[in-house]
Short mmCIF file of C-alpha atoms in Angstrom, two decimals:
data_model
loop_
_atom_site.label_atom_id
_atom_site.label_comp_id
_atom_site.label_asym_id
_atom_site.label_seq_id
_atom_site.Cartn_x
_atom_site.Cartn_y
_atom_site.Cartn_z
CA MET A 1 5.73 -16.61 -31.42
CA ALA A 2 8.76 -15.21 -33.31
CA ASP A 3 6.79 -11.88 -34.05
CA VAL A 4 6.37 -11.29 -30.41
CA LEU A 5 10.07 -10.89 -29.97
CA SER A 6 10.78 -8.19 -32.73
CA ARG A 7 10.85 -4.64 -31.76
CA GLY A 8 7.64 -2.68 -31.31
CA THR A 9 5.22 -5.65 -31.46
CA LEU A 10 2.67 -6.52 -28.89
CA PHE A 11 2.27 -9.47 -26.38
CA ASP A 12 0.31 -12.35 -27.87
CA GLN A 13 -3.05 -13.09 -26.39
CA GLU A 14 -1.75 -16.07 -24.47
CA LEU A 15 0.63 -13.94 -22.59
CA VAL A 16 -1.77 -11.03 -22.06
CA THR A 17 -4.26 -13.51 -20.54
CA ASP A 18 -1.47 -15.08 -18.28
CA LEU A 19 -0.44 -11.64 -17.33
CA ILE A 20 -3.82 -10.37 -16.26
CA ASN A 21 -4.72 -13.80 -14.36
CA LYS A 22 -1.57 -13.29 -12.41
CA VAL A 23 -2.41 -9.60 -11.65
CA LYS A 24 -5.80 -10.65 -10.42
CA GLY A 25 -4.12 -13.18 -7.97
CA LYS A 26 -1.83 -10.64 -6.55
CA SER A 27 -3.59 -7.40 -6.26
CA SER A 28 -6.06 -6.79 -3.30
CA LEU A 29 -8.07 -4.30 -5.58
CA SER A 30 -8.36 -6.82 -8.39
CA VAL A 31 -9.08 -9.58 -5.94
CA LEU A 32 -12.10 -7.59 -4.36
CA SER A 33 -13.41 -5.59 -7.17
CA SER A 34 -14.78 -5.91 -10.73
CA GLN A 35 -12.58 -5.67 -13.75
CA THR A 36 -13.56 -4.24 -17.07
CA PRO A 37 -11.48 -3.57 -20.19
CA ILE A 38 -10.68 0.18 -20.47
CA PRO A 39 -10.23 2.03 -23.83
CA PHE A 40 -7.19 4.14 -24.28
CA ASN A 41 -9.15 7.27 -24.32
CA GLY A 42 -10.88 6.36 -20.94
CA GLN A 43 -14.53 5.71 -20.14
CA LYS A 44 -17.19 7.30 -18.01
CA GLU A 45 -19.04 5.35 -15.21
CA PHE A 46 -22.33 6.80 -14.25
CA ILE A 47 -23.49 6.60 -10.77
CA PHE A 48 -27.33 6.95 -10.37
CA THR A 49 -28.65 7.95 -6.92
CA VAL A 50 -32.37 7.68 -6.29
CA ASP A 51 -33.18 10.49 -3.78
CA ASN A 52 -36.29 9.47 -2.21
CA GLU A 53 -38.40 6.30 -1.35
CA VAL A 54 -41.36 5.14 -3.30
CA ASP A 55 -44.51 6.77 -2.74
CA VAL A 56 -47.98 5.41 -1.96
CA VAL A 57 -50.63 6.94 -4.15
CA ALA A 58 -54.31 6.68 -3.52
CA GLU A 59 -56.90 6.19 -6.26
CA ASN A 60 -57.12 9.33 -8.34
CA GLY A 61 -54.34 10.63 -6.09
CA LYS A 62 -51.47 13.02 -7.07
CA LYS A 63 -48.05 11.84 -7.66
CA SER A 64 -45.01 13.47 -6.23
CA HIS A 65 -41.56 14.09 -7.44
CA GLY A 66 -39.04 11.42 -6.41
CA GLY A 67 -35.84 12.77 -7.82
CA ILE A 68 -32.68 11.24 -9.12
CA SER A 69 -29.06 12.48 -9.38
CA VAL A 70 -26.37 11.37 -11.84
CA GLU A 71 -22.62 11.77 -11.07
CA PRO A 72 -20.07 10.67 -13.76
CA VAL A 73 -16.92 9.13 -12.66
CA LYS A 74 -14.20 9.00 -15.60
CA ILE A 75 -11.64 6.19 -15.56
CA VAL A 76 -8.62 7.22 -17.43
CA PRO A 77 -5.75 4.61 -18.23
CA ILE A 78 -2.38 5.49 -16.94
CA LYS A 79 0.67 3.99 -18.80
CA VAL A 80 3.07 2.02 -16.56
CA GLU A 81 6.27 0.37 -17.84
CA TYR A 82 8.86 -2.10 -16.76
CA GLY A 83 12.07 -3.08 -18.37
CA ALA A 84 15.20 -5.39 -17.84
CA ARG A 85 18.53 -5.80 -19.37
CA VAL A 86 19.37 -9.28 -20.51
CA SER A 87 22.37 -10.76 -22.35
CA ASP A 88 22.13 -10.39 -26.19
CA GLU A 89 22.41 -14.13 -26.35
CA PHE A 90 18.56 -13.68 -26.10
CA ILE A 91 18.58 -12.56 -29.79
CA TYR A 92 20.57 -15.76 -30.94
CA SER A 93 19.03 -18.29 -28.54
CA SER A 94 16.69 -21.14 -29.70
CA GLU A 95 12.99 -20.35 -30.01
CA GLU A 96 12.24 -22.46 -26.93
CA ASP A 97 14.89 -20.48 -24.87
CA LYS A 98 13.36 -17.25 -26.08
CA ILE A 99 9.86 -18.40 -25.01
CA ASN A 100 11.15 -19.50 -21.57
CA ILE A 101 12.91 -16.07 -21.05
CA LEU A 102 9.76 -14.19 -22.18
CA LYS A 103 7.49 -16.32 -19.79
CA ALA A 104 9.81 -15.47 -16.84
CA PHE A 105 9.67 -11.91 -17.90
CA ASN A 106 5.99 -11.96 -18.09
CA ASP A 107 5.66 -13.45 -14.70
CA GLY A 108 7.77 -10.73 -13.07
CA PHE A 109 6.04 -8.12 -14.92
CA ALA A 110 2.65 -9.22 -13.52
CA LYS A 111 3.85 -9.25 -10.04
CA LYS A 112 5.03 -5.67 -10.47
CA VAL A 113 1.76 -4.61 -12.18
CA ALA A 114 -0.31 -6.19 -9.46
CA LYS A 115 1.70 -4.40 -6.72
CA GLY A 116 1.67 -1.09 -8.65
CA LEU A 117 -2.01 -1.15 -9.28
CA ASP A 118 -2.57 -1.35 -5.47
CA LEU A 119 -0.13 1.31 -4.63
CA MET A 120 -1.38 3.71 -7.27
CA ALA A 121 -5.20 3.13 -6.46
CA PHE A 122 -4.98 2.90 -2.70
CA HIS A 123 -2.17 5.73 -2.05
CA GLY A 124 -1.70 7.72 -5.37
CA ILE A 125 1.97 6.87 -5.46
CA ASN A 126 4.46 6.13 -8.17
CA PRO A 127 5.55 2.60 -7.22
CA ARG A 128 9.02 3.05 -8.34
CA THR A 129 9.77 6.26 -6.44
CA ASN A 130 7.35 5.69 -3.54
CA THR A 131 6.31 9.28 -3.74
CA ALA A 132 2.88 10.89 -4.68
CA SER A 133 2.29 11.03 -8.53
CA SER A 134 1.03 14.29 -10.15
CA VAL A 135 -0.30 11.97 -12.95
CA ILE A 136 -2.59 10.18 -10.48
CA GLY A 137 -3.57 13.19 -8.48
CA THR A 138 -6.37 12.63 -6.09
CA ASN A 139 -7.67 9.48 -7.71
CA ASN A 140 -6.92 7.28 -4.87
CA PHE A 141 -8.50 5.74 -1.74
CA ASP A 142 -6.31 7.96 0.68
CA ASN A 143 -7.75 11.14 -0.95
CA ILE A 144 -11.21 10.06 -1.77
CA VAL A 145 -12.14 7.98 1.27
CA THR A 146 -12.43 10.51 4.04
CA GLN A 147 -14.18 8.17 6.58
CA THR A 148 -11.59 6.71 8.92
CA VAL A 149 -11.31 4.52 12.06
CA SER A 150 -8.34 4.75 14.40
CA PHE A 151 -6.45 1.38 14.53
CA THR A 152 -6.45 -0.27 18.01
CA ALA A 153 -3.90 -3.06 18.07
CA ASN A 154 -5.42 -4.94 21.00
CA ASP A 155 -8.90 -4.94 19.43
CA PRO A 156 -9.07 -4.70 15.61
CA ASP A 157 -12.24 -6.56 15.51
CA ALA A 158 -13.90 -3.44 17.13
CA ASN A 159 -12.26 -1.40 14.47
CA ILE A 160 -13.92 -3.32 11.83
CA GLU A 161 -17.40 -3.12 13.52
CA ALA A 162 -17.07 0.66 13.91
CA ALA A 163 -16.15 0.87 10.25
CA ILE A 164 -19.04 -1.42 9.12
CA ALA A 165 -21.53 0.77 11.24
CA MET A 166 -20.08 4.02 9.49
CA ILE A 167 -20.81 2.62 6.08
CA HIS A 168 -24.17 1.37 6.96
CA GLY A 169 -24.95 4.80 8.30
CA SER A 170 -24.21 6.13 4.78
CA GLU A 171 -26.60 3.45 3.48
CA GLY A 172 -23.72 1.63 1.91
CA ASP A 173 -22.95 -1.93 1.57
CA VAL A 174 -19.86 -3.91 2.88
CA ASN A 175 -18.56 -6.84 0.71
CA GLY A 176 -14.85 -6.59 0.86
CA LEU A 177 -11.86 -6.16 3.11
CA ALA A 178 -8.25 -5.45 2.31
CA ILE A 179 -5.86 -5.66 5.32
CA SER A 180 -2.24 -5.31 6.02
CA PRO A 181 -0.15 -7.98 7.58
CA ILE A 182 -0.03 -5.91 10.74
CA PHE A 183 -3.90 -5.73 10.96
CA SER A 184 -4.01 -9.54 10.18
CA SER A 185 -1.52 -10.32 12.84
CA ALA A 186 -3.62 -8.20 15.32
CA LEU A 187 -6.63 -10.17 14.52
CA ALA A 188 -4.90 -13.45 14.76
CA LYS A 189 -3.77 -12.72 18.21
CA MET A 190 -7.17 -11.98 19.56
CA LYS A 191 -8.53 -14.79 21.98
CA VAL A 192 -11.36 -15.39 24.30
CA ASN A 193 -10.78 -17.74 27.27
CA GLY A 194 -7.62 -18.76 25.48
CA VAL A 195 -9.35 -19.64 22.28
CA ARG A 196 -8.31 -17.75 19.06
CA LEU A 197 -11.32 -15.73 17.62
CA PHE A 198 -9.75 -16.09 14.10
CA PRO A 199 -7.90 -19.29 13.77
CA GLU A 200 -7.80 -19.01 10.08
CA LEU A 201 -5.44 -16.11 10.30
CA ALA A 202 -2.86 -17.99 12.28
CA TRP A 203 0.78 -18.31 10.89
CA GLY A 204 0.44 -15.48 8.28
CA ALA A 205 -2.35 -17.45 6.43
CA ASN A 206 -4.42 -15.57 3.86
CA PRO A 207 -7.77 -17.58 3.71
CA GLY A 208 -9.65 -15.33 1.27
CA SER A 209 -12.53 -14.52 3.68
CA ILE A 210 -12.87 -13.72 7.39
CA ASN A 211 -16.24 -14.23 9.18
CA GLY A 212 -17.82 -14.76 5.74
CA LEU A 213 -16.46 -11.44 4.36
CA LYS A 214 -14.39 -11.53 1.29
CA ALA A 215 -10.97 -10.41 2.27
CA ASP A 216 -7.28 -10.19 1.11
CA ILE A 217 -4.13 -9.52 3.03
CA ASN A 218 -1.46 -7.62 1.34
CA ARG A 219 1.42 -5.30 2.25
CA THR A 220 0.15 -2.88 -0.48
CA VAL A 221 -2.49 -1.65 1.98
CA GLU A 222 0.10 0.07 3.86
CA ASN A 223 1.73 3.32 3.02
CA ALA A 224 4.79 4.95 4.55
CA THR A 225 3.16 8.33 5.01
CA VAL A 226 -0.37 7.51 5.72
CA LYS A 227 -0.43 4.30 7.76
CA ASP A 228 -3.53 2.51 6.47
CA ARG A 229 -4.01 -0.80 8.19
CA ALA A 230 -7.23 -1.84 6.45
CA ILE A 231 -9.83 -0.56 3.89
CA ILE A 232 -13.30 -1.94 3.98
CA GLY A 233 -16.38 -1.20 1.97
CA ASP A 234 -18.26 -1.99 -1.15
CA PHE A 235 -15.54 -3.18 -3.47
CA ALA A 236 -17.98 -5.12 -5.59
CA ASN A 237 -19.88 -2.10 -6.80
CA MET A 238 -18.26 1.15 -5.96
CA VAL A 239 -14.74 0.69 -7.43
CA LYS A 240 -13.92 -0.52 -10.92
CA TRP A 241 -10.46 -1.18 -12.63
CA GLY A 242 -9.33 -2.30 -15.90
CA TYR A 243 -6.62 -2.40 -18.51
CA ALA A 244 -6.19 -1.85 -22.15
CA LYS A 245 -5.88 -5.20 -24.05
CA GLU A 246 -3.08 -4.34 -26.24
CA ILE A 247 0.30 -4.52 -24.18
CA PRO A 248 3.36 -3.35 -26.14
CA PHE A 249 6.50 -5.22 -25.96
CA GLU A 250 9.89 -4.38 -27.24
CA VAL A 251 13.20 -5.92 -27.58
CA ILE A 252 15.69 -2.81 -27.83
CA LYS A 253 19.19 -3.64 -29.22
CA TYR A 254 20.74 -0.20 -29.20
CA GLY A 255 21.33 2.81 -26.91
CA ASP A 256 20.72 3.37 -23.23
CA PRO A 257 16.93 2.92 -22.84
CA ASP A 258 16.94 2.84 -18.93
CA ASN A 259 19.31 5.88 -18.54
CA SER A 260 21.91 3.81 -16.56
CA GLY A 261 24.89 5.26 -18.54
CA LYS A 262 25.69 1.89 -20.06
CA ASP A 263 25.41 1.38 -23.89
CA LEU A 264 23.72 -1.78 -24.73
CA LYS A 265 26.14 -2.83 -27.39
CA GLY A 266 28.97 -1.94 -25.28
CA TYR A 267 28.00 -4.54 -22.71
CA ASN A 268 26.51 -7.20 -25.07
CA GLN A 269 22.95 -6.67 -23.84
CA VAL A 270 19.46 -6.11 -25.14
CA TYR A 271 16.72 -4.39 -23.28
CA LEU A 272 13.24 -5.93 -22.73
CA ARG A 273 10.41 -3.38 -22.13
CA ALA A 274 6.71 -3.87 -21.54
CA GLU A 275 3.98 -1.24 -21.03
CA VAL A 276 0.46 -1.61 -19.77
CA TYR A 277 -2.37 0.79 -19.55
CA LEU A 278 -4.18 0.55 -16.27
CA GLY A 279 -7.27 2.67 -15.06
CA TRP A 280 -9.40 2.60 -12.05
CA GLY A 281 -12.32 4.62 -10.53
CA ILE A 282 -13.82 4.97 -7.01
CA MET A 283 -17.52 5.57 -7.47
CA ASP A 284 -18.36 6.63 -3.90
CA GLY A 285 -15.91 7.41 -1.28
CA ALA A 286 -18.69 7.18 1.46
CA SER A 287 -18.99 3.55 0.65
CA PHE A 288 -15.54 2.87 2.18
CA VAL A 289 -13.68 3.30 5.40
CA ARG A 290 -9.92 3.29 6.14
CA ILE A 291 -8.59 1.98 9.42
CA VAL A 292 -5.51 4.15 9.99
CA GLU A 293 -2.94 4.12 12.69
CA ALA A 294 -2.34 7.47 14.12
#
């Protein structure tokens, strides 16, 4: 474990596993979609579309062309980092204390990575500045998913039904639903003859599924500029995300690594910094619908 704490080394496998497991539990995208390791140079995912139906051929009959189209989607990892200043007593602490500090840092880092993954993939924003990122560009749901349904606060169930019909009309599948607390609250309020339609959502609960559909409730679905209230579609097959397994970790003893204007030595501090490479790809925008408040 001592090697993990030296400058410029990597998180050990135990901490990497712990980090990713926590990300999977706190990010809606990771809860609903498949995860695959991403190489540093990125990778291509190929979407095959069979254009026509199978053809009945008579004995000695002529076969016709069916057709197939192939569209590659490249998943390129983006580097995100997080750092924090701690007292330089960290350097001189016992091994047990160092491990405890590192685990606490890892826990906080996981939560930020999970939130960041959703904000980047759903909205294309830099999580720290909450503004559009030129690095991400158009590789996000708000840009790629053009099918939308207007949010109706008094009947969100109808919104979901309309969205499902839209996806089915594009011959897509529906197996996942990411919703904001606002949308969840609207569903929870729905009643017929005084009986709740969705009692599992009462008191802000996050049950994991609604009406048998895998679902996750998360504030990251919302965006300040585009008021997404829910995203529904084929999360299981038409979106992928992943990370590069090697996660750099540094203990920086000198300088001003966070550009705060405070020299580390001058304030008896060291700086802990971790980086992770995350990538995602949306295979087919027509397999999703965003429910948006005007």
